[in-house]
mmCIF file of C-alpha atoms in Angstrom:
data_model
loop_
_atom_site.group_PDB
_atom_site.id
_atom_site.type_symbol
_atom_site.label_atom_id
_atom_site.label_comp_id
_atom_site.label_asym_id
_atom_site.label_seq_id
_atom_site.Cartn_x
_atom_site.Cartn_y
_atom_site.Cartn_z
ATOM 1 C CA MET A 1 -0.888 25.033 -7.365
ATOM 2 C CA LEU A 2 1.811 26.574 -4.857
ATOM 3 C CA THR A 3 -1.138 27.598 -2.498
ATOM 4 C CA SER A 4 -2.743 24.173 -2.774
ATOM 5 C CA LEU A 5 0.694 22.650 -1.924
ATOM 6 C CA GLY A 6 1.289 24.894 0.849
ATOM 7 C CA LEU A 7 -2.439 24.193 2.688
ATOM 8 C CA ILE A 8 -1.619 20.341 2.089
ATOM 9 C CA PHE A 9 1.603 20.709 3.989
ATOM 10 C CA LEU A 10 0.486 23.017 6.601
ATOM 11 C CA ILE A 11 -3.010 21.776 7.553
ATOM 12 C CA GLY A 12 -2.030 18.355 6.995
ATOM 13 C CA LEU A 13 1.095 18.709 9.445
ATOM 14 C CA SER A 14 -0.752 20.714 11.826
ATOM 15 C CA MET A 15 -4.001 18.124 11.824
ATOM 16 C CA ALA A 16 -1.599 15.349 12.333
ATOM 17 C CA SER A 17 0.303 16.861 15.181
ATOM 18 C CA ILE A 18 -3.302 17.542 16.870
ATOM 19 C CA CYS A 19 -4.035 13.915 16.662
ATOM 20 C CA GLN A 20 -0.840 12.971 17.706
ATOM 21 C CA LYS A 21 -1.090 14.998 20.941
ATOM 22 C CA ILE A 22 -4.358 13.250 21.522
ATOM 23 C CA LYS A 23 -2.678 9.795 21.268
ATOM 24 C CA LEU A 24 -4.509 9.092 17.606
ATOM 25 C CA PRO A 25 -2.476 7.978 14.552
ATOM 26 C CA ARG A 26 -1.308 10.911 12.497
ATOM 27 C CA ILE A 27 -2.622 9.445 9.688
ATOM 28 C CA ILE A 28 -6.326 10.383 10.619
ATOM 29 C CA GLY A 29 -5.301 14.040 10.891
ATOM 30 C CA MET A 30 -3.944 14.068 7.410
ATOM 31 C CA ILE A 31 -7.100 12.361 5.676
ATOM 32 C CA VAL A 32 -9.387 14.231 7.648
ATOM 33 C CA SER A 33 -7.431 17.471 6.463
ATOM 34 C CA GLY A 34 -7.469 16.273 2.936
ATOM 35 C CA VAL A 35 -11.502 16.013 3.369
ATOM 36 C CA LEU A 36 -12.005 19.246 4.863
ATOM 37 C CA ILE A 37 -10.291 20.885 2.166
ATOM 38 C CA GLY A 38 -10.823 18.920 -0.923
ATOM 39 C CA PRO A 39 -13.560 19.766 -3.534
ATOM 40 C CA TYR A 40 -16.484 18.189 -1.466
ATOM 41 C CA VAL A 41 -16.321 20.373 1.460
ATOM 42 C CA LEU A 42 -14.287 23.561 1.555
ATOM 43 C CA ASN A 43 -13.082 23.175 -2.116
ATOM 44 C CA PHE A 44 -9.557 24.858 -1.406
ATOM 45 C CA LEU A 45 -7.668 22.836 -3.702
ATOM 46 C CA ASP A 46 -6.602 23.951 -7.227
ATOM 47 C CA PRO A 47 -8.142 21.706 -10.082
ATOM 48 C CA SER A 48 -4.426 21.391 -11.368
ATOM 49 C CA ILE A 49 -3.262 19.847 -8.214
ATOM 50 C CA LEU A 50 -6.292 17.537 -8.280
ATOM 51 C CA GLY A 51 -5.736 16.794 -11.823
ATOM 52 C CA ILE A 52 -2.447 15.075 -10.970
ATOM 53 C CA SER A 53 -3.350 13.842 -7.665
ATOM 54 C CA SER A 54 -3.416 10.144 -8.633
ATOM 55 C CA GLN A 55 0.247 10.534 -9.964
ATOM 56 C CA LEU A 56 1.357 12.561 -6.749
ATOM 57 C CA ARG A 57 -0.062 9.751 -4.525
ATOM 58 C CA GLN A 58 1.864 7.220 -6.429
ATOM 59 C CA MET A 59 4.938 9.042 -6.295
ATOM 60 C CA ALA A 60 4.592 9.003 -2.431
ATOM 61 C CA LEU A 61 4.108 5.420 -2.547
ATOM 62 C CA ILE A 62 7.224 4.684 -4.611
ATOM 63 C CA ILE A 63 9.224 6.504 -2.090
ATOM 64 C CA ILE A 64 7.888 4.469 1.134
ATOM 65 C CA LEU A 65 8.400 1.315 -1.208
ATOM 66 C CA ILE A 66 11.758 1.924 -1.883
ATOM 67 C CA LYS A 67 12.678 2.499 1.747
ATOM 68 C CA ALA A 68 11.016 -0.583 2.368
ATOM 69 C CA GLY A 69 13.191 -2.547 -0.007
ATOM 70 C CA LEU A 70 16.255 -0.882 1.512
ATOM 71 C CA SER A 71 15.217 -2.170 4.835
ATOM 72 C CA LEU A 72 14.080 -5.330 3.981
ATOM 73 C CA ASP A 73 16.322 -8.539 4.814
ATOM 74 C CA ILE A 74 15.922 -11.022 2.093
ATOM 75 C CA LYS A 75 17.083 -13.995 4.225
ATOM 76 C CA ASP A 76 14.165 -12.985 6.498
ATOM 77 C CA LEU A 77 11.904 -12.899 3.587
ATOM 78 C CA LYS A 78 13.114 -16.591 2.753
ATOM 79 C CA LYS A 79 11.880 -17.738 5.987
ATOM 80 C CA VAL A 80 8.228 -16.550 5.570
ATOM 81 C CA GLY A 81 7.839 -17.832 2.194
ATOM 82 C CA ARG A 82 4.597 -19.783 2.338
ATOM 83 C CA PRO A 83 2.501 -17.651 4.534
ATOM 84 C CA ALA A 84 3.696 -14.610 2.834
ATOM 85 C CA VAL A 85 2.049 -15.874 -0.505
ATOM 86 C CA LEU A 86 -0.807 -16.999 1.017
ATOM 87 C CA MET A 87 -1.108 -13.411 2.407
ATOM 88 C CA SER A 88 -1.003 -11.527 -0.864
ATOM 89 C CA PHE A 89 -4.443 -13.643 -1.948
ATOM 90 C CA LEU A 90 -5.931 -15.680 0.509
ATOM 91 C CA PRO A 91 -7.727 -12.703 2.747
ATOM 92 C CA ALA A 92 -8.517 -10.891 -0.174
ATOM 93 C CA VAL A 93 -10.463 -13.959 -1.779
ATOM 94 C CA PHE A 94 -12.226 -14.238 1.616
ATOM 95 C CA GLU A 95 -13.254 -10.624 1.520
ATOM 96 C CA ILE A 96 -14.591 -11.106 -2.044
ATOM 97 C CA ILE A 97 -16.422 -14.367 -0.979
ATOM 98 C CA ALA A 98 -18.058 -12.363 1.850
ATOM 99 C CA CYS A 99 -19.275 -9.665 -0.421
ATOM 100 C CA ILE A 100 -20.599 -11.930 -2.904
ATOM 101 C CA LEU A 101 -22.523 -13.664 -0.146
ATOM 102 C CA PHE A 102 -23.707 -10.752 1.898
ATOM 103 C CA ALA A 103 -24.027 -7.613 -0.840
ATOM 104 C CA PRO A 104 -26.993 -8.767 -2.876
ATOM 105 C CA MET A 105 -28.897 -9.184 0.442
ATOM 106 C CA LEU A 106 -27.920 -5.987 2.041
ATOM 107 C CA LEU A 107 -27.369 -3.653 -1.057
ATOM 108 C CA GLY A 108 -29.664 -5.343 -3.486
ATOM 109 C CA VAL A 109 -27.128 -5.710 -6.331
ATOM 110 C CA SER A 110 -26.296 -8.811 -9.002
ATOM 111 C CA LEU A 111 -23.699 -11.190 -7.893
ATOM 112 C CA ILE A 112 -21.101 -9.684 -10.557
ATOM 113 C CA GLU A 113 -21.904 -6.031 -9.004
ATOM 114 C CA ALA A 114 -21.025 -7.775 -5.545
ATOM 115 C CA ALA A 115 -17.751 -9.265 -7.119
ATOM 116 C CA ILE A 116 -16.975 -5.724 -8.113
ATOM 117 C CA ILE A 117 -17.657 -4.299 -4.632
ATOM 118 C CA GLY A 118 -15.374 -6.870 -2.982
ATOM 119 C CA ALA A 119 -12.419 -6.396 -5.499
ATOM 120 C CA VAL A 120 -12.696 -2.602 -4.335
ATOM 121 C CA LEU A 121 -13.237 -3.482 -1.045
ATOM 122 C CA SER A 122 -10.328 -6.316 -0.581
ATOM 123 C CA ALA A 123 -6.767 -4.721 -1.429
ATOM 124 C CA VAL A 124 -4.837 -4.037 2.006
ATOM 125 C CA SER A 125 -3.403 -0.464 1.750
ATOM 126 C CA PRO A 126 0.536 -0.436 1.308
ATOM 127 C CA ALA A 127 0.347 3.022 2.212
ATOM 128 C CA VAL A 128 -0.713 2.623 5.744
ATOM 129 C CA VAL A 129 0.759 -0.770 6.073
ATOM 130 C CA VAL A 130 4.534 -0.062 4.920
ATOM 131 C CA PRO A 131 5.809 2.541 6.820
ATOM 132 C CA ARG A 132 4.694 1.026 9.615
ATOM 133 C CA MET A 133 6.380 -2.433 9.003
ATOM 134 C CA VAL A 134 9.150 -0.610 8.034
ATOM 135 C CA ASN A 135 9.292 1.045 11.205
ATOM 136 C CA LEU A 136 8.874 -2.389 12.782
ATOM 137 C CA MET A 137 12.006 -3.637 11.458
ATOM 138 C CA GLU A 138 14.060 -0.836 12.431
ATOM 139 C CA THR A 139 12.743 -0.940 16.054
ATOM 140 C CA ARG A 140 13.092 -4.840 15.774
ATOM 141 C CA TYR A 141 9.432 -5.654 17.016
ATOM 142 C CA GLY A 142 8.547 -9.339 15.714
ATOM 143 C CA THR A 143 11.696 -9.417 13.716
ATOM 144 C CA ASN A 144 12.710 -12.679 15.757
ATOM 145 C CA LYS A 145 9.780 -14.648 13.291
ATOM 146 C CA SER A 146 9.968 -12.220 10.806
ATOM 147 C CA ILE A 147 6.381 -10.744 11.276
ATOM 148 C CA PRO A 148 6.836 -7.325 9.795
ATOM 149 C CA GLN A 149 8.571 -8.821 6.802
ATOM 150 C CA LEU A 150 5.598 -11.215 6.201
ATOM 151 C CA ILE A 151 3.222 -8.744 6.474
ATOM 152 C CA LEU A 152 5.370 -6.236 4.056
ATOM 153 C CA ALA A 153 5.489 -8.725 1.420
ATOM 154 C CA GLY A 154 2.076 -10.093 1.273
ATOM 155 C CA ALA A 155 0.319 -6.241 1.413
ATOM 156 C CA SER A 156 2.776 -5.550 -1.546
ATOM 157 C CA LEU A 157 1.730 -8.663 -3.679
ATOM 158 C CA ASP A 158 -2.095 -8.292 -2.466
ATOM 159 C CA ASP A 159 -2.604 -5.027 -4.784
ATOM 160 C CA VAL A 160 -1.567 -6.938 -7.617
ATOM 161 C CA PHE A 161 -4.140 -9.700 -7.428
ATOM 162 C CA VAL A 162 -6.747 -7.470 -6.472
ATOM 163 C CA ILE A 163 -6.641 -4.887 -9.288
ATOM 164 C CA VAL A 164 -6.446 -7.507 -12.003
ATOM 165 C CA LEU A 165 -9.736 -9.084 -10.406
ATOM 166 C CA PHE A 166 -11.243 -6.005 -10.136
ATOM 167 C CA SER A 167 -10.572 -5.539 -14.172
ATOM 168 C CA THR A 168 -11.753 -9.054 -14.910
ATOM 169 C CA PHE A 169 -15.042 -8.332 -13.087
ATOM 170 C CA VAL A 170 -15.751 -4.730 -14.558
ATOM 171 C CA SER A 171 -15.303 -6.302 -17.952
ATOM 172 C CA MET A 172 -17.917 -8.869 -17.297
ATOM 173 C CA ALA A 173 -20.424 -6.480 -16.005
ATOM 174 C CA GLN A 174 -19.706 -4.452 -19.062
ATOM 175 C CA GLY A 175 -20.658 -7.899 -21.020
ATOM 176 C CA GLY A 176 -16.634 -8.017 -22.205
ATOM 177 C CA SER A 177 -15.573 -11.730 -22.708
ATOM 178 C CA VAL A 178 -13.045 -13.040 -19.923
ATOM 179 C CA SER A 179 -10.571 -15.694 -20.663
ATOM 180 C CA ALA A 180 -7.913 -17.955 -18.542
ATOM 181 C CA MET A 181 -5.483 -15.152 -19.778
ATOM 182 C CA ASN A 182 -7.400 -12.513 -17.497
ATOM 183 C CA PHE A 183 -6.433 -14.547 -14.615
ATOM 184 C CA ALA A 184 -3.121 -15.812 -15.667
ATOM 185 C CA ASN A 185 -2.029 -12.137 -15.636
ATOM 186 C CA ILE A 186 -1.897 -12.400 -11.979
ATOM 187 C CA PRO A 187 1.226 -14.562 -11.719
ATOM 188 C CA ILE A 188 2.904 -13.016 -14.944
ATOM 189 C CA SER A 189 2.437 -9.390 -13.409
ATOM 190 C CA ILE A 190 4.109 -10.615 -10.061
ATOM 191 C CA ILE A 191 6.777 -12.527 -11.484
ATOM 192 C CA LEU A 192 7.818 -9.907 -14.279
ATOM 193 C CA GLY A 193 7.565 -7.235 -11.812
ATOM 194 C CA ILE A 194 9.905 -9.027 -9.146
ATOM 195 C CA ALA A 195 12.431 -10.201 -12.291
ATOM 196 C CA LEU A 196 12.514 -6.482 -13.947
ATOM 197 C CA GLY A 197 13.255 -4.746 -10.457
ATOM 198 C CA ALA A 198 15.787 -7.482 -9.455
ATOM 199 C CA PHE A 199 17.689 -6.876 -13.190
ATOM 200 C CA VAL A 200 17.553 -3.002 -12.942
ATOM 201 C CA GLY A 201 18.511 -3.189 -9.174
ATOM 202 C CA TRP A 202 21.592 -5.397 -10.061
ATOM 203 C CA LEU A 203 22.278 -2.962 -12.928
ATOM 204 C CA LEU A 204 22.221 0.185 -10.610
ATOM 205 C CA GLY A 205 24.429 -1.734 -7.854
ATOM 206 C CA MET A 206 27.068 -2.382 -10.422
ATOM 207 C CA PHE A 207 27.109 1.013 -11.767
ATOM 208 C CA PHE A 208 27.508 2.553 -8.369
ATOM 209 C CA GLU A 209 30.272 0.072 -7.756
ATOM 210 C CA THR A 210 31.975 0.713 -10.991
ATOM 211 C CA SER A 211 31.887 4.331 -10.119
ATOM 212 C CA HIS A 212 33.336 4.129 -6.876
ATOM 213 C CA ALA A 213 36.342 1.876 -8.588
ATOM 214 C CA HIS A 214 37.033 4.314 -11.081
ATOM 215 C CA ASN A 215 37.350 7.232 -8.213
ATOM 216 C CA PHE A 216 34.068 8.535 -9.823
ATOM 217 C CA THR A 217 32.531 9.116 -6.307
ATOM 218 C CA ILE A 218 28.458 9.558 -6.752
ATOM 219 C CA ARG A 219 27.334 11.280 -2.956
ATOM 220 C CA ASN A 220 24.363 9.514 -1.677
ATOM 221 C CA SER A 221 22.246 12.591 -2.106
ATOM 222 C CA THR A 222 22.726 11.916 -5.958
ATOM 223 C CA LYS A 223 22.027 8.336 -5.889
ATOM 224 C CA VAL A 224 18.468 8.937 -4.182
ATOM 225 C CA ILE A 225 17.712 11.111 -7.438
ATOM 226 C CA ILE A 226 18.987 8.298 -9.774
ATOM 227 C CA ILE A 227 17.229 5.718 -7.820
ATOM 228 C CA LEU A 228 13.878 7.658 -7.801
ATOM 229 C CA GLY A 229 14.278 8.250 -11.590
ATOM 230 C CA VAL A 230 14.435 4.864 -12.266
ATOM 231 C CA ALA A 231 11.692 3.959 -10.143
ATOM 232 C CA PHE A 232 9.523 6.210 -11.801
ATOM 233 C CA LEU A 233 10.775 4.616 -14.979
ATOM 234 C CA LEU A 234 9.835 1.184 -13.686
ATOM 235 C CA ILE A 235 6.340 2.378 -13.008
ATOM 236 C CA ALA A 236 5.961 3.972 -16.800
ATOM 237 C CA ILE A 237 7.017 0.408 -18.048
ATOM 238 C CA GLU A 238 3.877 -1.252 -16.651
ATOM 239 C CA SER A 239 1.724 1.657 -18.427
ATOM 240 C CA TRP A 240 3.513 1.271 -21.843
ATOM 241 C CA LEU A 241 3.277 -2.677 -22.008
ATOM 242 C CA GLU A 242 -0.362 -2.568 -20.851
ATOM 243 C CA GLY A 243 -2.210 -4.438 -23.415
ATOM 244 C CA ILE A 244 0.780 -6.495 -24.310
ATOM 245 C CA ILE A 245 1.820 -7.948 -21.100
ATOM 246 C CA SER A 246 1.265 -7.263 -17.668
ATOM 247 C CA VAL A 247 4.168 -6.221 -15.184
ATOM 248 C CA SER A 248 3.648 -4.854 -11.583
ATOM 249 C CA GLY A 249 5.513 -1.905 -11.752
ATOM 250 C CA LEU A 250 5.074 -0.921 -7.719
ATOM 251 C CA LEU A 251 6.417 -4.597 -7.303
ATOM 252 C CA ALA A 252 9.606 -3.800 -9.595
ATOM 253 C CA VAL A 253 10.164 -0.771 -7.498
ATOM 254 C CA MET A 254 10.533 -2.845 -4.361
ATOM 255 C CA SER A 255 12.540 -5.571 -5.856
ATOM 256 C CA MET A 256 14.847 -3.059 -7.527
ATOM 257 C CA ALA A 257 15.506 -1.628 -3.862
ATOM 258 C CA CYS A 258 16.200 -5.189 -2.448
ATOM 259 C CA VAL A 259 18.582 -6.104 -4.722
ATOM 260 C CA LEU A 260 20.565 -2.536 -4.642
ATOM 261 C CA GLN A 261 20.682 -3.520 -0.627
ATOM 262 C CA ILE A 262 22.225 -6.695 -1.418
ATOM 263 C CA LYS A 263 24.840 -4.886 -3.898
ATOM 264 C CA SER A 264 25.620 -2.202 -1.701
ATOM 265 C CA THR A 265 27.521 -2.215 1.693
ATOM 266 C CA ASP A 266 25.598 -1.864 5.135
ATOM 267 C CA PHE A 267 26.449 1.485 5.461
ATOM 268 C CA VAL A 268 25.631 2.707 1.764
ATOM 269 C CA SER A 269 22.236 0.778 2.369
ATOM 270 C CA LYS A 270 21.455 2.412 5.641
ATOM 271 C CA ARG A 271 22.364 6.053 4.444
ATOM 272 C CA LEU A 272 20.054 5.633 1.715
ATOM 273 C CA SER A 273 17.387 3.996 3.754
ATOM 274 C CA GLU A 274 17.649 7.407 5.867
ATOM 275 C CA LYS A 275 17.313 9.496 2.953
ATOM 276 C CA PHE A 276 14.333 7.955 1.867
ATOM 277 C CA GLY A 277 13.008 8.195 5.284
ATOM 278 C CA LYS A 278 13.346 12.027 5.075
ATOM 279 C CA LEU A 279 11.450 12.218 1.774
ATOM 280 C CA TRP A 280 8.806 10.130 3.413
ATOM 281 C CA ILE A 281 8.092 12.884 5.743
ATOM 282 C CA ALA A 282 6.864 15.107 3.245
ATOM 283 C CA ALA A 283 5.789 12.497 0.858
ATOM 284 C CA GLU A 284 3.586 11.071 3.682
ATOM 285 C CA VAL A 285 1.473 14.667 3.969
ATOM 286 C CA ILE A 286 0.776 14.541 0.569
ATOM 287 C CA LEU A 287 -0.394 11.097 0.093
ATOM 288 C CA PHE A 288 -3.009 10.983 2.630
ATOM 289 C CA VAL A 289 -4.274 14.546 2.378
ATOM 290 C CA LEU A 290 -4.656 13.638 -1.080
ATOM 291 C CA VAL A 291 -6.439 10.213 -0.433
ATOM 292 C CA GLY A 292 -8.605 12.518 1.853
ATOM 293 C CA ALA A 293 -9.373 15.132 -0.915
ATOM 294 C CA ALA A 294 -10.229 12.022 -3.101
ATOM 295 C CA VAL A 295 -13.263 10.836 -0.721
ATOM 296 C CA ASP A 296 -16.564 11.982 -1.639
ATOM 297 C CA ILE A 297 -18.340 11.946 1.298
ATOM 298 C CA ARG A 298 -21.575 12.833 -0.405
ATOM 299 C CA TYR A 299 -21.780 9.215 -0.826
ATOM 300 C CA THR A 300 -21.419 8.326 2.576
ATOM 301 C CA MET A 301 -24.701 9.245 3.375
ATOM 302 C CA GLY A 302 -26.681 7.226 0.894
ATOM 303 C CA ALA A 303 -24.785 4.015 1.693
ATOM 304 C CA GLY A 304 -26.240 3.915 4.966
ATOM 305 C CA ILE A 305 -26.066 0.894 7.731
ATOM 306 C CA ALA A 306 -26.200 -1.442 5.317
ATOM 307 C CA ALA A 307 -23.033 -0.873 3.698
ATOM 308 C CA ILE A 308 -21.433 -0.397 7.229
ATOM 309 C CA GLY A 309 -22.615 -4.037 7.972
ATOM 310 C CA LEU A 310 -21.147 -5.238 4.656
ATOM 311 C CA ILE A 311 -17.629 -3.731 5.455
ATOM 312 C CA PHE A 312 -17.635 -5.099 8.903
ATOM 313 C CA ALA A 313 -18.957 -8.671 7.785
ATOM 314 C CA ALA A 314 -15.938 -8.596 4.980
ATOM 315 C CA LEU A 315 -13.403 -7.739 7.678
ATOM 316 C CA ILE A 316 -14.338 -10.502 9.561
ATOM 317 C CA PHE A 317 -13.955 -12.925 6.652
ATOM 318 C CA ARG A 318 -10.671 -11.008 5.857
ATOM 319 C CA SER A 319 -9.605 -12.104 9.352
ATOM 320 C CA ALA A 320 -10.669 -15.479 8.894
ATOM 321 C CA GLY A 321 -8.248 -15.685 5.866
ATOM 322 C CA VAL A 322 -5.404 -14.161 7.658
ATOM 323 C CA LEU A 323 -5.757 -16.808 10.421
ATOM 324 C CA LEU A 324 -5.874 -19.286 8.165
ATOM 325 C CA CYS A 325 -2.591 -17.944 6.164
ATOM 326 C CA MET A 326 -0.762 -18.649 9.716
ATOM 327 C CA ILE A 327 -1.343 -22.302 9.890
ATOM 328 C CA GLY A 328 1.665 -24.161 10.253
ATOM 329 C CA THR A 329 3.704 -21.091 11.378
ATOM 330 C CA PRO A 330 5.339 -20.721 14.924
ATOM 331 C CA LEU A 331 3.267 -17.705 15.666
ATOM 332 C CA ASN A 332 1.530 -17.784 18.726
ATOM 333 C CA PHE A 333 -1.682 -16.203 19.366
ATOM 334 C CA LYS A 334 -0.825 -12.874 20.219
ATOM 335 C CA GLU A 335 1.239 -12.376 17.102
ATOM 336 C CA ARG A 336 -1.242 -13.981 14.930
ATOM 337 C CA LEU A 337 -3.776 -11.330 16.224
ATOM 338 C CA PHE A 338 -1.429 -8.557 15.350
ATOM 339 C CA CYS A 339 -1.150 -10.030 11.631
ATOM 340 C CA VAL A 340 -4.975 -9.818 11.556
ATOM 341 C CA ILE A 341 -4.925 -6.268 12.618
ATOM 342 C CA ALA A 342 -2.167 -5.039 10.110
ATOM 343 C CA TYR A 343 -4.275 -6.462 7.380
ATOM 344 C CA LEU A 344 -7.378 -4.311 8.258
ATOM 345 C CA PRO A 345 -6.548 -0.935 6.733
ATOM 346 C CA LYS A 346 -7.824 0.110 3.096
ATOM 347 C CA ALA A 347 -7.210 3.725 1.690
ATOM 348 C CA THR A 348 -4.885 4.304 -1.586
ATOM 349 C CA VAL A 349 -6.459 1.217 -3.897
ATOM 350 C CA GLN A 350 -9.882 2.232 -3.115
ATOM 351 C CA ALA A 351 -9.473 5.803 -3.792
ATOM 352 C CA ALA A 352 -7.855 4.834 -7.048
ATOM 353 C CA ILE A 353 -10.296 2.552 -8.151
ATOM 354 C CA GLY A 354 -13.563 3.251 -6.320
ATOM 355 C CA ALA A 355 -14.883 5.851 -8.619
ATOM 356 C CA VAL A 356 -14.187 3.696 -12.005
ATOM 357 C CA PRO A 357 -17.413 1.890 -12.059
ATOM 358 C CA LEU A 358 -19.230 5.083 -11.882
ATOM 359 C CA LEU A 359 -17.039 6.622 -14.558
ATOM 360 C CA LEU A 360 -17.546 3.540 -16.840
ATOM 361 C CA GLY A 361 -21.594 3.909 -16.255
ATOM 362 C CA LEU A 362 -22.079 0.996 -14.665
ATOM 363 C CA SER A 363 -25.364 0.840 -12.579
ATOM 364 C CA CYS A 364 -23.804 -0.071 -9.325
ATOM 365 C CA GLY A 365 -21.295 2.690 -9.787
ATOM 366 C CA ASN A 366 -22.853 5.022 -6.946
ATOM 367 C CA ILE A 367 -23.223 2.156 -4.455
ATOM 368 C CA VAL A 368 -19.330 0.982 -4.985
ATOM 369 C CA LEU A 369 -18.169 4.633 -4.709
ATOM 370 C CA SER A 370 -20.463 4.788 -1.417
ATOM 371 C CA VAL A 371 -18.621 1.528 -0.105
ATOM 372 C CA ALA A 372 -14.958 2.140 -1.181
ATOM 373 C CA VAL A 373 -15.441 6.065 0.663
ATOM 374 C CA LEU A 374 -16.688 4.241 3.786
ATOM 375 C CA SER A 375 -14.391 1.532 3.822
ATOM 376 C CA ILE A 376 -11.279 4.362 3.830
ATOM 377 C CA ILE A 377 -13.067 6.231 6.966
ATOM 378 C CA ILE A 378 -13.459 3.476 8.705
ATOM 379 C CA THR A 379 -10.772 1.095 8.207
ATOM 380 C CA ALA A 380 -7.748 3.420 7.415
ATOM 381 C CA PRO A 381 -7.795 5.144 10.903
ATOM 382 C CA LEU A 382 -8.987 1.557 12.739
ATOM 383 C CA GLY A 383 -6.198 -0.127 11.089
ATOM 384 C CA ALA A 384 -3.414 2.665 11.954
ATOM 385 C CA PHE A 385 -4.629 3.100 15.652
ATOM 386 C CA GLY A 386 -4.699 -0.919 15.781
ATOM 387 C CA ILE A 387 -1.146 -1.359 14.837
ATOM 388 C CA ASP A 388 0.145 1.749 16.616
ATOM 389 C CA ILE A 389 -1.378 0.785 20.076
ATOM 390 C CA SER A 390 -1.018 -2.836 19.832
ATOM 391 C CA TYR A 391 2.554 -3.739 18.658
ATOM 392 C CA LYS A 392 4.548 -3.472 21.748
ATOM 393 C CA LYS A 393 1.681 -5.701 23.700
ATOM 394 C CA LEU A 394 1.562 -7.849 20.963
ATOM 395 C CA LEU A 395 5.106 -8.346 19.804
ATOM 396 C CA LYS A 396 8.379 -9.196 21.013
ATOM 397 C CA LYS A 397 11.326 -6.847 20.810
ATOM 398 C CA CYS A 398 14.588 -8.310 19.741
ATOM 399 C CA ASP A 399 17.790 -7.345 20.935
#
């Protein structure tokens, strides 16, 4: 395992640096590194590291969501309430509709199989989007109209919506019954996740305040470990309650960090945000190299031009959904265009659920995995590159 971790860090960082030198996003180098050293090409990674790959990717995602929560200004978030809610489901709905319309014709699948493909495709990648929006908030690009906050909130909620729909469509494909409760789980999961995280964040803030009041000073480094431990438990609660009630663990983590920021002084929240930013340097490499390692490029060969055509048709529909969310907002054309670009990348959710239909023995399993793999290869670099080269041109920097 130690050899595998060494390869992940050294090769991942080296490839990221090469991409940075030639003006490409670092993420491309990391994903390519994962593909090369992963089990489907050179097979340099130990099976033990691959066995816990999903947990490691989740840990990395938790770190960046905590940093996002500590950087998010609730007052700014209130300004973008309606568009943020629409962004959490409307672009995904448009993308699923595109797959239902075009996938049967292009890939020869049934309508329910097309819906499964749409659900896999339609999740935006928080791993690509969130760190970039946090960077924009810190450098104050687009913050005059709360654009990074809008995209950050929408992208965080989007995954909950998509994963519940995916589970429902898979159940239908297996011949299972679908009730209204399946769809009711979407708002329940979101509301309970935010409420649970807010309550835990308030308790943590009170604990840190009480400790300070009683001259029992807790170092910021220790606070980071405590916050991480609590965040891991919040994620665990989601699995503990599975089958009983739906709770979004990732939303709970970000909600906890938001409330903790409110309860802390500006200096403390800034210091904690900086420390999580340093943790993200290592977590980012692990996340994207392992996402690359999960990409089975054998399936891309069988997918062909039809799958690529479907992905781009779905992206056009998604973009229309994003623009529809912007109606009635004060954003100008350039700012709306940036929102469209920021909602393109896919990676983490596709890597996590792309192989599920195949593992369940569904007839569409191979094609779903093929489309998921292609979507990562095409849209993760496209979205990351698009955000990185466009934000200075499309967004206004605030003083």
